[in-house]
Amino acid sequence: MNSATRARLAAPRVVLVMALVAIAVAIVWSARPHAETQAERVDRITAELRCVVCQGLSVKDSPSESARQMRDLVAQRVAEGRSDDQIRDEFRASYGDWVVLAPPLASWSGLVWLVPLAALALGTLVALGRIRPAPAVAREPAPADVAALRERAAREEALDLPVDAR
Amino acid sequence: MSRVLRAAVVIALASLVVVLVLAFRRAPTDIKTGTVGRPAAAFTLQQLDGAGTWSSSNAQGKVVVVNFFASWCLPCKEENPALVRVYERYRASDVVFVGVLYQDSRDSGLRYVRDNGVVWPTMSDDDGRVAFSYGVFGIPETFFVGGDGVIAGRHIGPIDEATLIRGIECLRRSPTGGDCLRASAR
Amino acid sequence: MITWADLGSAALRAALPLAIWGSGAAAYAAAKRDGRALASSRWAALLVLVLVGLAIFAMEGALVTHDFSIQYVAQNNARETPLFFTVISLWAALEGSILLWTLILAGATAYVAWRGARELPRLSTVALAVLLGMVAFFCLLITTPAADPFVRIDPVADGSGPNPLLQNHPLMALHPPLLYLGYVLFSVPFAYAIASLILGEGGDRWLVATRRFALVSWGLLGVGIVAGSWWSYAVLGWGGYWAWDPVENAAIMPWLVATAYLHSVMVEEKRRLLRTWNLSLVIATFALTILGTFLTRSGVVNSVHAFTQSALGPMLLGYLVAIVVLSVGLLLWRMPRLADMGGIGAPLSREAVFLFQNVVFVAATLTVLLGTLYPLIAEAISGAQLSIGRPYFDRVEVPLALALLFLMGIGPQLPWHGASRATLERQFTTPVLAAAAAAVLAVMVGVGGAFPVLTYALAAFVAATVAQEFARGIRARRVLHGEAPADAFVSLIRRSGRRYGGYVVHLGIVVIAVAVATSQAGKIEVERTLRQGDVMRVGEYDIHFTGLRPVSEPQADKVLALLAASAPGATTDLRTVTASLVFYPNSTQAVGSPGVAPGPRDDIYTILAAYDAESFSWATIRVLVIPLVSWIWLGGAIVGIGAVIAALPPPRQRAVVAGPRRVPLSRHAAATTSQAVPTPPAARSREARSGDTSRPDVTRPDGVEP
């Protein structure tokens, strides 16, 4: 192709690339870490603790009295400078692992975190395996294949059906 | 679909079925205990009748029955006569009964205590910390603490006379409670 | 005198043997091609519907007349219950819900039985046998103590009334019926799939015959789920709309798989591929609806919807196991006949994208399934009790949802069979630019966090692709037919309803995605204890606490917290909002009822957390300002509208078509496999004559399009 065509094709390509770069920059910029305030830290910890009198709500979400008292306790411990693990352990000592709303990564139960990744990976592999480029040259089919195909076509056409307009 | 994949799918489905069948063995209201077997947390609370504070060290070395209650709790009212009867039975001994008011105002609590003949020390857990340290799920809940200060058992829900007596006797015989006390719920 | 209980019980007990008879008759009719057996089976299906309808009538009659000699009425109704909630308490609890399920199933079965007016093709006959078998099972459920709604007791003076949470919002009228319609109507595609496997023809008839059923059921389920979210938001009083509660998960799993199915079905129709996969998806969707019902009703997992435990659990589990074993067995047996002809050639083709989309949907469903069941598994194995809740599900499902948004944008834009680089650049330049604009705008406005920004970018991407498609379609119609843009728009929707309805559904999903991202990221929450006359500042509003007021109503006592929201510093009130705590006579603790002031920009959500019971001097109020949350319900409505557009049959063609238009399979197969297969001359001449009855297996065109 000549240079004019090349230039014409290049312009939208450049725009496309710039747009993709802009998106990437925006995402990275919005993902930059910022110092967590104490209130945010309390929110984060209480979001992972289970309200003991509710059916599955977190301490952060629940408006119940018990949840409020738990939030106050967490806030006090955060102000005292305890670590996240210490605060969680305090509740786990009283209520067991049940009170934490997601299994910690570093445990046998932590394997549940891998489930979606494993499912995706496995599925993608299977899917990619099914995408086989068509052969460049059409082969002449074997007579057995043709017969099978005909038999199948006959079977399908046996139950007639008006094909959908689309 | 390869044979391996087919077999994997069949195995996965079979395990799902097995899990669901096993699930029936579990009663959803059965909550495992967190604090049973651990030392009971020390606490000091203001008594409801204004007679000062009560500290858990007052009951050191003795068998303690800790009952969490509130005035708005109907089952607490139902279980109260049993508590009163058992208290009377062990009044002369060194078994200590303690009532902790949970998520309620002091005035309501005091009124409840007066109206229902609760004569053992009662106090208010205003910020809920004592309830948390014991691992209270909801009231009424009763804890049995042995002479060694370890929580030997708990009962979730209204307790009856027989269970109370069984718990107390068990702890009087062997201060560590041992195997005679387990978690129970009703 | 016949009581309601007598009527209802008798009707149900008569329906059970009829359903069994009907199922057997249909099976016999299919095996022996016996027209009389078929007729008797069809009448049985109709009669079963009438009988179950009679039972529903009896139950409603009992509820409305407060007949407390029936246990269900005594447990779910009280004299003070208002008429509206009395009528809808038909589905307030387990037995009534199963009865409703049975009605819908019987209705769908009767429809299948009578849709093909004079005769019924073999496929439909076998499907009818399967459906009647299912109806028989549910009739069995509701005539045994497991779920019998007409159990009699000694009449009590007054009933306990419905669960307090179920009688304070009109959405209770919509959510369960919609959900059940969505669940139950999926039985029809499943029955046809099983019929197809039993008959072993390996074709696509079952799929095309039930395409609309699948779409309608998917749409109803989706709208039902959104209605449930809305109800949960308005009633449960925690300010959220989705908690990954086991019952919520039970509803969304079949919906996810059904969405995957609706898309991969298109690949089968266009390219005759993925047959085994589509059959598996239908079986999985149906099995998940039963699993969902089992999880909800058996009590094996705790949940907000805590329904009572009953003997229903083992029966449903048995049913589920039977279904899974039978269908998987049939599928494995017939798999050789289902081999694909040809394959997916290019990774950048619509069918490849649909395949990846299916992978993501199935991964999402598996994750939800395992997350919901994991606590059960762990406890069964090691006795340990754990919880898996929002922190897990949110973190894991959001990236998957974003991947789906992305695929939703590129899928419809890629042509079948593959795209060239030039095509890609042409199609995607504008959408990518739109995405970039959205991302940059979001960052400039100060949106925090990568996930919201990514969501906005993808949403703009998808919206731009949809707009592009509509623009192209309208332009094409203007050029070809000279229609004005508005007319062109209407024509597009009516003639290619499936395609453009699909685009409308995608738009609805985009609206939901944006609303969810914004409502999560921008939520402002403040809780404070106030005295009368105090003002608290929440986000851009001043919330004035006017006072507490106790109120006595016939069915409950309430304590209202009167609040008003205004702009900061202003004293002219914008909106009044009332949160309350409701005390029902038969429950020990109060039920919180939130006060919600919805709005196009944000909702003001107020909760009365605690108050001074002695002198009403103070109250602890929690206020949330949640941006764009009402757009979620709007998005759900758009999805529903899109489903309706896609399901509507196209207008009749002007030109007369001689006989049913058929694409000869042999020619089509050749096109897709790029192998030259000569069509035998005998077959071709038969194609020219339509409706040839000299061949075996032909009864009539199988036109069971609803």
mmCIF file of N, CA, C and O in Angstrom, chain A residues 13 16 19 23 26-27 29-30 47-48 50 55 60-63 68 71 98 100-101 109 112 116 120 123 130-133 138 149 152 156-161 163-164, chain C residues 205 211 237-238 274-275 303 339-341 344-345 359 374 385 387-392 395-396 425 429 436 443 449-450 454 527 622 661-662 665 674 677 697-698 701-702:
data_model
loop_
_atom_site.group_PDB
_atom_site.id
_atom_site.type_symbol
_atom_site.label_atom_id
_atom_site.label_comp_id
_atom_site.label_asym_id
_atom_site.label_seq_id
_atom_site.Cartn_x
_atom_site.Cartn_y
_atom_site.Cartn_z
ATOM 1 N N ARG A 13 -5.588 4.356 14.177
ATOM 2 C CA ARG A 13 -4.846 3.442 15.028
ATOM 3 C C ARG A 13 -4.148 4.208 16.140
ATOM 4 O O ARG A 13 -4.128 3.765 17.287
ATOM 5 N N LEU A 16 -6.652 5.223 18.689
ATOM 6 C CA LEU A 16 -7.036 4.054 19.487
ATOM 7 C C LEU A 16 -6.001 3.787 20.570
ATOM 8 O O LEU A 16 -6.340 3.564 21.747
ATOM 9 N N ALA A 19 -6.147 6.337 23.260
ATOM 10 C CA ALA A 19 -7.312 6.159 24.130
ATOM 11 C C ALA A 19 -7.054 5.043 25.136
ATOM 12 O O ALA A 19 -7.365 5.173 26.334
ATOM 13 N N ILE A 23 -6.976 5.245 29.277
ATOM 14 C CA ILE A 23 -7.744 4.407 30.207
ATOM 15 C C ILE A 23 -6.813 3.779 31.232
ATOM 16 O O ILE A 23 -7.082 3.770 32.438
ATOM 17 N N ALA A 26 -5.691 6.289 33.755
ATOM 18 C CA ALA A 26 -6.768 6.647 34.684
ATOM 19 C C ALA A 26 -6.943 5.569 35.748
ATOM 20 O O ALA A 26 -7.106 5.865 36.932
ATOM 21 N N ILE A 27 -6.891 4.324 35.332
ATOM 22 C CA ILE A 27 -7.094 3.237 36.288
ATOM 23 C C ILE A 27 -5.943 3.180 37.284
ATOM 24 O O ILE A 27 -6.156 3.040 38.492
ATOM 25 N N TRP A 29 -3.977 5.554 38.145
ATOM 26 C CA TRP A 29 -4.041 6.737 38.994
ATOM 27 C C TRP A 29 -5.094 6.571 40.083
ATOM 28 O O TRP A 29 -4.865 6.908 41.243
ATOM 29 N N SER A 30 -6.244 6.042 39.736
ATOM 30 C CA SER A 30 -7.301 5.912 40.747
ATOM 31 C C SER A 30 -7.004 4.778 41.717
ATOM 32 O O SER A 30 -7.602 4.705 42.778
ATOM 33 N N ALA A 47 -16.149 -4.566 58.404
ATOM 34 C CA ALA A 47 -16.788 -5.179 57.234
ATOM 35 C C ALA A 47 -16.457 -6.658 57.149
ATOM 36 O O ALA A 47 -17.171 -7.419 56.500
ATOM 37 N N GLU A 48 -15.385 -7.065 57.804
ATOM 38 C CA GLU A 48 -14.996 -8.474 57.725
ATOM 39 C C GLU A 48 -15.440 -9.285 58.928
ATOM 40 O O GLU A 48 -15.208 -10.481 58.977
ATOM 41 N N ARG A 50 -18.515 -10.700 61.431
ATOM 42 C CA ARG A 50 -19.918 -11.047 61.298
ATOM 43 C C ARG A 50 -20.696 -10.602 62.523
ATOM 44 O O ARG A 50 -20.299 -10.851 63.651
ATOM 45 N N GLN A 55 -28.265 -12.502 60.444
ATOM 46 C CA GLN A 55 -28.117 -13.652 59.565
ATOM 47 C C GLN A 55 -27.137 -13.326 58.468
ATOM 48 O O GLN A 55 -27.507 -13.112 57.327
ATOM 49 N N LYS A 60 -20.271 -3.960 60.142
ATOM 50 C CA LYS A 60 -20.354 -2.623 59.574
ATOM 51 C C LYS A 60 -21.760 -2.337 59.042
ATOM 52 O O LYS A 60 -22.279 -1.250 59.208
ATOM 53 N N ASP A 61 -22.380 -3.324 58.420
ATOM 54 C CA ASP A 61 -23.680 -3.093 57.787
ATOM 55 C C ASP A 61 -24.830 -3.128 58.766
ATOM 56 O O ASP A 61 -25.852 -2.496 58.545
ATOM 57 N N SER A 62 -24.720 -3.907 59.810
ATOM 58 C CA SER A 62 -25.887 -4.155 60.651
ATOM 59 C C SER A 62 -26.204 -2.969 61.548
ATOM 60 O O SER A 62 -25.314 -2.396 62.178
ATOM 61 N N PRO A 63 -27.483 -2.593 61.615
ATOM 62 C CA PRO A 63 -27.873 -1.506 62.516
ATOM 63 C C PRO A 63 -28.213 -1.992 63.928
ATOM 64 O O PRO A 63 -28.651 -1.218 64.746
ATOM 65 N N ARG A 68 -23.467 -2.363 66.949
ATOM 66 C CA ARG A 68 -22.932 -1.062 67.354
ATOM 67 C C ARG A 68 -21.915 -1.210 68.468
ATOM 68 O O ARG A 68 -20.884 -0.550 68.482
ATOM 69 N N ARG A 71 -18.762 -2.423 67.008
ATOM 70 C CA ARG A 71 -18.059 -1.346 66.310
ATOM 71 C C ARG A 71 -17.328 -0.465 67.293
ATOM 72 O O ARG A 71 -16.177 -0.072 67.066
ATOM 73 N N TRP A 98 -16.195 -18.603 63.004
ATOM 74 C CA TRP A 98 -17.487 -18.263 62.414
ATOM 75 C C TRP A 98 -17.693 -16.756 62.315
ATOM 76 O O TRP A 98 -18.420 -16.270 61.466
ATOM 77 N N VAL A 100 -15.667 -14.480 61.477
ATOM 78 C CA VAL A 100 -14.938 -13.798 60.418
ATOM 79 C C VAL A 100 -15.601 -14.163 59.094
ATOM 80 O O VAL A 100 -15.827 -15.332 58.807
ATOM 81 N N LEU A 101 -15.903 -13.160 58.293
ATOM 82 C CA LEU A 101 -16.746 -13.399 57.117
ATOM 83 C C LEU A 101 -16.039 -13.957 55.894
ATOM 84 O O LEU A 101 -16.664 -14.177 54.879
ATOM 85 N N SER A 109 -8.836 -23.435 54.501
ATOM 86 C CA SER A 109 -10.051 -22.855 53.933
ATOM 87 C C SER A 109 -9.721 -21.756 52.940
ATOM 88 O O SER A 109 -10.537 -21.421 52.104
ATOM 89 N N VAL A 112 -10.571 -21.528 49.097
ATOM 90 C CA VAL A 112 -11.764 -21.052 48.365
ATOM 91 C C VAL A 112 -11.445 -19.840 47.511
ATOM 92 O O VAL A 112 -12.111 -19.585 46.519
ATOM 93 N N PRO A 116 -12.393 -19.318 41.957
ATOM 94 C CA PRO A 116 -12.722 -18.610 40.718
ATOM 95 C C PRO A 116 -11.569 -18.604 39.726
ATOM 96 O O PRO A 116 -11.777 -18.749 38.518
ATOM 97 N N LEU A 120 -11.815 -20.214 36.046
ATOM 98 C CA LEU A 120 -11.524 -19.413 34.852
ATOM 99 C C LEU A 120 -10.408 -20.029 34.029
ATOM 100 O O LEU A 120 -10.511 -20.145 32.804
ATOM 101 N N GLY A 123 -11.545 -23.227 32.388
ATOM 102 C CA GLY A 123 -12.502 -22.938 31.321
ATOM 103 C C GLY A 123 -11.823 -22.328 30.109
ATOM 104 O O GLY A 123 -12.109 -22.691 28.966
ATOM 105 N N ARG A 130 -10.887 -25.510 21.931
ATOM 106 C CA ARG A 130 -11.924 -25.733 20.940
ATOM 107 C C ARG A 130 -11.815 -24.787 19.760
ATOM 108 O O ARG A 130 -12.534 -24.931 18.780
ATOM 109 N N ILE A 131 -10.955 -23.793 19.880
ATOM 110 C CA ILE A 131 -10.827 -22.844 18.778
ATOM 111 C C ILE A 131 -9.697 -23.310 17.887
ATOM 112 O O ILE A 131 -8.540 -23.055 18.166
ATOM 113 N N ARG A 132 -10.060 -24.044 16.907
ATOM 114 C CA ARG A 132 -9.059 -24.564 15.979
ATOM 115 C C ARG A 132 -9.258 -23.886 14.633
ATOM 116 O O ARG A 132 -10.350 -23.957 14.066
ATOM 117 N N PRO A 133 -8.235 -23.239 14.119
ATOM 118 C CA PRO A 133 -8.403 -22.572 12.813
ATOM 119 C C PRO A 133 -8.786 -23.581 11.739
ATOM 120 O O PRO A 133 -8.312 -24.716 11.754
ATOM 121 N N ALA A 138 -9.808 -27.277 1.620
ATOM 122 C CA ALA A 138 -10.936 -28.146 1.974
ATOM 123 C C ALA A 138 -10.627 -29.563 1.510
ATOM 124 O O ALA A 138 -10.333 -29.796 0.340
ATOM 125 N N LEU A 149 -23.179 -38.109 7.578
ATOM 126 C CA LEU A 149 -23.760 -36.782 7.483
ATOM 127 C C LEU A 149 -25.154 -36.843 6.858
ATOM 128 O O LEU A 149 -26.100 -36.192 7.295
ATOM 129 N N ARG A 152 -27.619 -38.301 9.235
ATOM 130 C CA ARG A 152 -27.969 -37.331 10.257
ATOM 131 C C ARG A 152 -28.895 -36.269 9.718
ATOM 132 O O ARG A 152 -29.857 -35.863 10.377
ATOM 133 N N GLU A 156 -32.669 -35.344 11.045
ATOM 134 C CA GLU A 156 -33.088 -34.019 11.497
ATOM 135 C C GLU A 156 -34.239 -33.494 10.668
ATOM 136 O O GLU A 156 -35.146 -32.857 11.171
ATOM 137 N N GLU A 157 -34.189 -33.779 9.372
ATOM 138 C CA GLU A 157 -35.263 -33.263 8.534
ATOM 139 C C GLU A 157 -36.554 -34.051 8.732
ATOM 140 O O GLU A 157 -37.610 -33.637 8.268
ATOM 141 N N ALA A 158 -36.448 -35.166 9.405
ATOM 142 C CA ALA A 158 -37.644 -35.965 9.634
ATOM 143 C C ALA A 158 -38.643 -35.217 10.496
ATOM 144 O O ALA A 158 -39.847 -35.322 10.310
ATOM 145 N N LEU A 159 -38.158 -34.454 11.432
ATOM 146 C CA LEU A 159 -39.055 -33.639 12.240
ATOM 147 C C LEU A 159 -39.036 -32.240 11.679
ATOM 148 O O LEU A 159 -38.135 -31.470 11.930
ATOM 149 N N ASP A 160 -40.006 -31.933 10.933
ATOM 150 C CA ASP A 160 -39.956 -30.685 10.192
ATOM 151 C C ASP A 160 -40.281 -29.499 11.066
ATOM 152 O O ASP A 160 -41.015 -29.592 12.016
ATOM 153 N N LEU A 161 -39.768 -28.391 10.674
ATOM 154 C CA LEU A 161 -39.958 -27.239 11.541
ATOM 155 C C LEU A 161 -39.742 -25.977 10.736
ATOM 156 O O LEU A 161 -38.750 -25.879 10.048
ATOM 157 N N VAL A 163 -38.181 -22.797 10.061
ATOM 158 C CA VAL A 163 -37.012 -22.176 10.678
ATOM 159 C C VAL A 163 -37.354 -20.748 11.081
ATOM 160 O O VAL A 163 -38.049 -20.060 10.373
ATOM 161 N N ASP A 164 -36.858 -20.353 12.183
ATOM 162 C CA ASP A 164 -37.136 -19.031 12.708
ATOM 163 C C ASP A 164 -36.697 -17.957 11.711
ATOM 164 O O ASP A 164 -35.738 -18.133 10.994
ATOM 165 N N ARG C 205 -34.082 -29.172 17.272
ATOM 166 C CA ARG C 205 -35.510 -28.844 17.334
ATOM 167 C C ARG C 205 -35.928 -28.353 18.704
ATOM 168 O O ARG C 205 -36.672 -27.384 18.845
ATOM 169 N N ARG C 211 -37.064 -21.694 22.562
ATOM 170 C CA ARG C 211 -36.244 -20.485 22.679
ATOM 171 C C ARG C 211 -36.977 -19.371 23.408
ATOM 172 O O ARG C 211 -36.441 -18.738 24.313
ATOM 173 N N GLY C 237 -33.804 -2.971 56.157
ATOM 174 C CA GLY C 237 -33.281 -1.919 57.009
ATOM 175 C C GLY C 237 -31.802 -1.960 57.312
ATOM 176 O O GLY C 237 -31.407 -1.592 58.416
ATOM 177 N N TRP C 238 -30.979 -2.381 56.347
ATOM 178 C CA TRP C 238 -29.553 -2.210 56.599
ATOM 179 C C TRP C 238 -28.906 -1.343 55.537
ATOM 180 O O TRP C 238 -27.713 -1.099 55.577
ATOM 181 N N LEU C 274 -21.672 -26.633 19.615
ATOM 182 C CA LEU C 274 -21.893 -26.580 21.062
ATOM 183 C C LEU C 274 -23.175 -27.269 21.502
ATOM 184 O O LEU C 274 -23.787 -26.874 22.483
ATOM 185 N N ARG C 275 -23.569 -28.311 20.802
ATOM 186 C CA ARG C 275 -24.806 -28.989 21.189
ATOM 187 C C ARG C 275 -24.743 -29.554 22.586
ATOM 188 O O ARG C 275 -25.653 -29.379 23.385
ATOM 189 N N SER C 303 -30.352 -18.280 56.833
ATOM 190 C CA SER C 303 -30.416 -17.141 55.933
ATOM 191 C C SER C 303 -31.449 -16.140 56.404
ATOM 192 O O SER C 303 -32.256 -16.419 57.259
ATOM 193 N N ALA C 339 -22.104 -34.853 18.192
ATOM 194 C CA ALA C 339 -20.817 -34.281 17.808
ATOM 195 C C ALA C 339 -21.016 -33.059 16.922
ATOM 196 O O ALA C 339 -21.910 -33.017 16.088
ATOM 197 N N ASP C 340 -20.183 -32.087 17.114
ATOM 198 C CA ASP C 340 -20.260 -30.877 16.306
ATOM 199 C C ASP C 340 -19.774 -31.125 14.897
ATOM 200 O O ASP C 340 -18.917 -31.963 14.659
ATOM 201 N N MET C 341 -20.351 -30.375 13.984
ATOM 202 C CA MET C 341 -19.822 -30.380 12.628
ATOM 203 C C MET C 341 -19.076 -29.075 12.442
ATOM 204 O O MET C 341 -19.681 -28.011 12.433
ATOM 205 N N ILE C 344 -15.050 -23.712 15.843
ATOM 206 C CA ILE C 344 -14.855 -22.271 15.929
ATOM 207 C C ILE C 344 -13.473 -21.964 15.389
ATOM 208 O O ILE C 344 -12.466 -22.469 15.881
ATOM 209 N N GLY C 345 -13.422 -21.177 14.346
ATOM 210 C CA GLY C 345 -12.148 -20.991 13.664
ATOM 211 C C GLY C 345 -11.276 -19.905 14.252
ATOM 212 O O GLY C 345 -10.083 -20.083 14.444
ATOM 213 N N VAL C 359 -17.648 -19.251 29.672
ATOM 214 C CA VAL C 359 -16.658 -19.668 30.662
ATOM 215 C C VAL C 359 -16.744 -18.766 31.891
ATOM 216 O O VAL C 359 -16.752 -19.241 33.033
ATOM 217 N N TYR C 374 -19.621 -23.989 50.964
ATOM 218 C CA TYR C 374 -18.381 -24.297 51.662
ATOM 219 C C TYR C 374 -18.542 -24.436 53.172
ATOM 220 O O TYR C 374 -17.976 -25.353 53.767
ATOM 221 N N GLN C 385 -16.814 -24.478 62.137
ATOM 222 C CA GLN C 385 -17.860 -23.607 61.623
ATOM 223 C C GLN C 385 -17.224 -22.360 61.071
ATOM 224 O O GLN C 385 -16.523 -21.655 61.791
ATOM 225 N N SER C 387 -17.695 -18.909 58.141
ATOM 226 C CA SER C 387 -18.635 -18.081 57.406
ATOM 227 C C SER C 387 -17.976 -17.637 56.119
ATOM 228 O O SER C 387 -16.783 -17.375 56.082
ATOM 229 N N ILE C 388 -18.784 -17.565 55.088
ATOM 230 C CA ILE C 388 -18.310 -16.939 53.851
ATOM 231 C C ILE C 388 -19.366 -15.923 53.458
ATOM 232 O O ILE C 388 -20.515 -16.266 53.215
ATOM 233 N N GLY C 389 -18.981 -14.678 53.425
ATOM 234 C CA GLY C 389 -19.964 -13.623 53.199
ATOM 235 C C GLY C 389 -19.464 -12.593 52.218
ATOM 236 O O GLY C 389 -18.641 -12.883 51.349
ATOM 237 N N ARG C 390 -19.977 -11.379 52.379
ATOM 238 C CA ARG C 390 -19.677 -10.319 51.418
ATOM 239 C C ARG C 390 -18.203 -10.135 51.099
ATOM 240 O O ARG C 390 -17.847 -9.964 49.944
ATOM 241 N N PRO C 391 -17.323 -10.102 52.087
ATOM 242 C CA PRO C 391 -15.908 -9.855 51.741
ATOM 243 C C PRO C 391 -15.395 -10.837 50.688
ATOM 244 O O PRO C 391 -14.651 -10.447 49.797
ATOM 245 N N TYR C 392 -15.820 -12.086 50.764
ATOM 246 C CA TYR C 392 -15.372 -13.050 49.765
ATOM 247 C C TYR C 392 -16.067 -12.815 48.430
ATOM 248 O O TYR C 392 -15.413 -12.648 47.392
ATOM 249 N N ARG C 395 -15.269 -9.521 46.505
ATOM 250 C CA ARG C 395 -13.925 -9.457 45.960
ATOM 251 C C ARG C 395 -13.741 -10.363 44.752
ATOM 252 O O ARG C 395 -12.964 -10.088 43.860
ATOM 253 N N VAL C 396 -14.472 -11.459 44.756
ATOM 254 C CA VAL C 396 -14.270 -12.447 43.704
ATOM 255 C C VAL C 396 -15.185 -12.219 42.508
ATOM 256 O O VAL C 396 -14.803 -12.415 41.361
ATOM 257 N N GLU C 425 -10.748 -2.329 14.022
ATOM 258 C CA GLU C 425 -10.437 -0.915 14.243
ATOM 259 C C GLU C 425 -11.642 -0.058 13.921
ATOM 260 O O GLU C 425 -11.966 0.891 14.622
ATOM 261 N N THR C 429 -13.225 1.909 17.416
ATOM 262 C CA THR C 429 -12.588 3.197 17.699
ATOM 263 C C THR C 429 -13.482 4.075 18.563
ATOM 264 O O THR C 429 -13.045 4.557 19.621
ATOM 265 N N ALA C 436 -12.417 5.919 27.171
ATOM 266 C CA ALA C 436 -11.340 6.790 27.651
ATOM 267 C C ALA C 436 -11.911 8.074 28.226
ATOM 268 O O ALA C 436 -11.488 8.542 29.295
ATOM 269 N N VAL C 443 -11.888 10.254 36.801
ATOM 270 C CA VAL C 443 -10.734 10.607 37.625
ATOM 271 C C VAL C 443 -10.754 12.103 37.939
ATOM 272 O O VAL C 443 -10.476 12.529 39.064
ATOM 273 N N GLY C 449 -10.717 4.880 43.633
ATOM 274 C CA GLY C 449 -10.719 3.435 43.493
ATOM 275 C C GLY C 449 -10.708 3.008 42.042
ATOM 276 O O GLY C 449 -11.358 3.597 41.189
ATOM 277 N N ALA C 450 -9.944 1.950 41.773
ATOM 278 C CA ALA C 450 -9.803 1.488 40.390
ATOM 279 C C ALA C 450 -11.077 0.857 39.881
ATOM 280 O O ALA C 450 -11.445 1.029 38.720
ATOM 281 N N LEU C 454 -12.927 1.729 36.364
ATOM 282 C CA LEU C 454 -12.962 0.696 35.332
ATOM 283 C C LEU C 454 -14.405 0.398 34.929
ATOM 284 O O LEU C 454 -14.719 0.216 33.750
ATOM 285 N N GLU C 527 -23.959 7.728 61.858
ATOM 286 C CA GLU C 527 -24.880 7.304 62.916
ATOM 287 C C GLU C 527 -24.660 8.186 64.130
ATOM 288 O O GLU C 527 -23.533 8.378 64.549
ATOM 289 N N ARG C 622 -29.462 6.341 62.213
ATOM 290 C CA ARG C 622 -28.398 6.107 61.239
ATOM 291 C C ARG C 622 -28.901 6.535 59.883
ATOM 292 O O ARG C 622 -29.982 6.125 59.466
ATOM 293 N N ARG C 661 -40.581 -22.068 5.394
ATOM 294 C CA ARG C 661 -39.266 -21.850 4.796
ATOM 295 C C ARG C 661 -38.288 -22.751 5.490
ATOM 296 O O ARG C 661 -38.185 -22.730 6.709
ATOM 297 N N ARG C 662 -37.579 -23.536 4.738
ATOM 298 C CA ARG C 662 -36.637 -24.427 5.397
ATOM 299 C C ARG C 662 -35.275 -24.278 4.776
ATOM 300 O O ARG C 662 -35.146 -24.176 3.572
ATOM 301 N N LEU C 665 -30.667 -28.807 5.510
ATOM 302 C CA LEU C 665 -29.545 -28.991 6.427
ATOM 303 C C LEU C 665 -28.275 -29.339 5.694
ATOM 304 O O LEU C 665 -27.192 -28.946 6.066
ATOM 305 N N SER C 674 -17.177 -26.317 5.431
ATOM 306 C CA SER C 674 -16.394 -26.081 4.220
ATOM 307 C C SER C 674 -15.982 -27.390 3.580
ATOM 308 O O SER C 674 -14.897 -27.550 3.073
ATOM 309 N N VAL C 677 -20.417 -31.469 0.384
ATOM 310 C CA VAL C 677 -21.211 -32.680 0.566
ATOM 311 C C VAL C 677 -22.323 -32.643 -0.460
ATOM 312 O O VAL C 677 -23.220 -31.809 -0.371
ATOM 313 N N ASP C 697 -41.707 -40.895 11.338
ATOM 314 C CA ASP C 697 -41.437 -39.867 12.351
ATOM 315 C C ASP C 697 -42.025 -38.513 12.042
ATOM 316 O O ASP C 697 -41.869 -37.598 12.816
ATOM 317 N N VAL C 698 -42.643 -38.367 10.903
ATOM 318 C CA VAL C 698 -43.231 -37.053 10.649
ATOM 319 C C VAL C 698 -44.648 -37.036 11.169
ATOM 320 O O VAL C 698 -45.460 -37.887 10.830
ATOM 321 N N PRO C 701 -45.355 -30.138 11.512
ATOM 322 C CA PRO C 701 -44.308 -29.189 11.917
ATOM 323 C C PRO C 701 -44.378 -28.899 13.406
ATOM 324 O O PRO C 701 -45.445 -28.645 13.939
ATOM 325 N N ASP C 702 -43.259 -28.983 14.004
ATOM 326 C CA ASP C 702 -43.220 -28.854 15.451
ATOM 327 C C ASP C 702 -43.157 -27.392 15.817
ATOM 328 O O ASP C 702 -42.110 -26.848 16.096
#
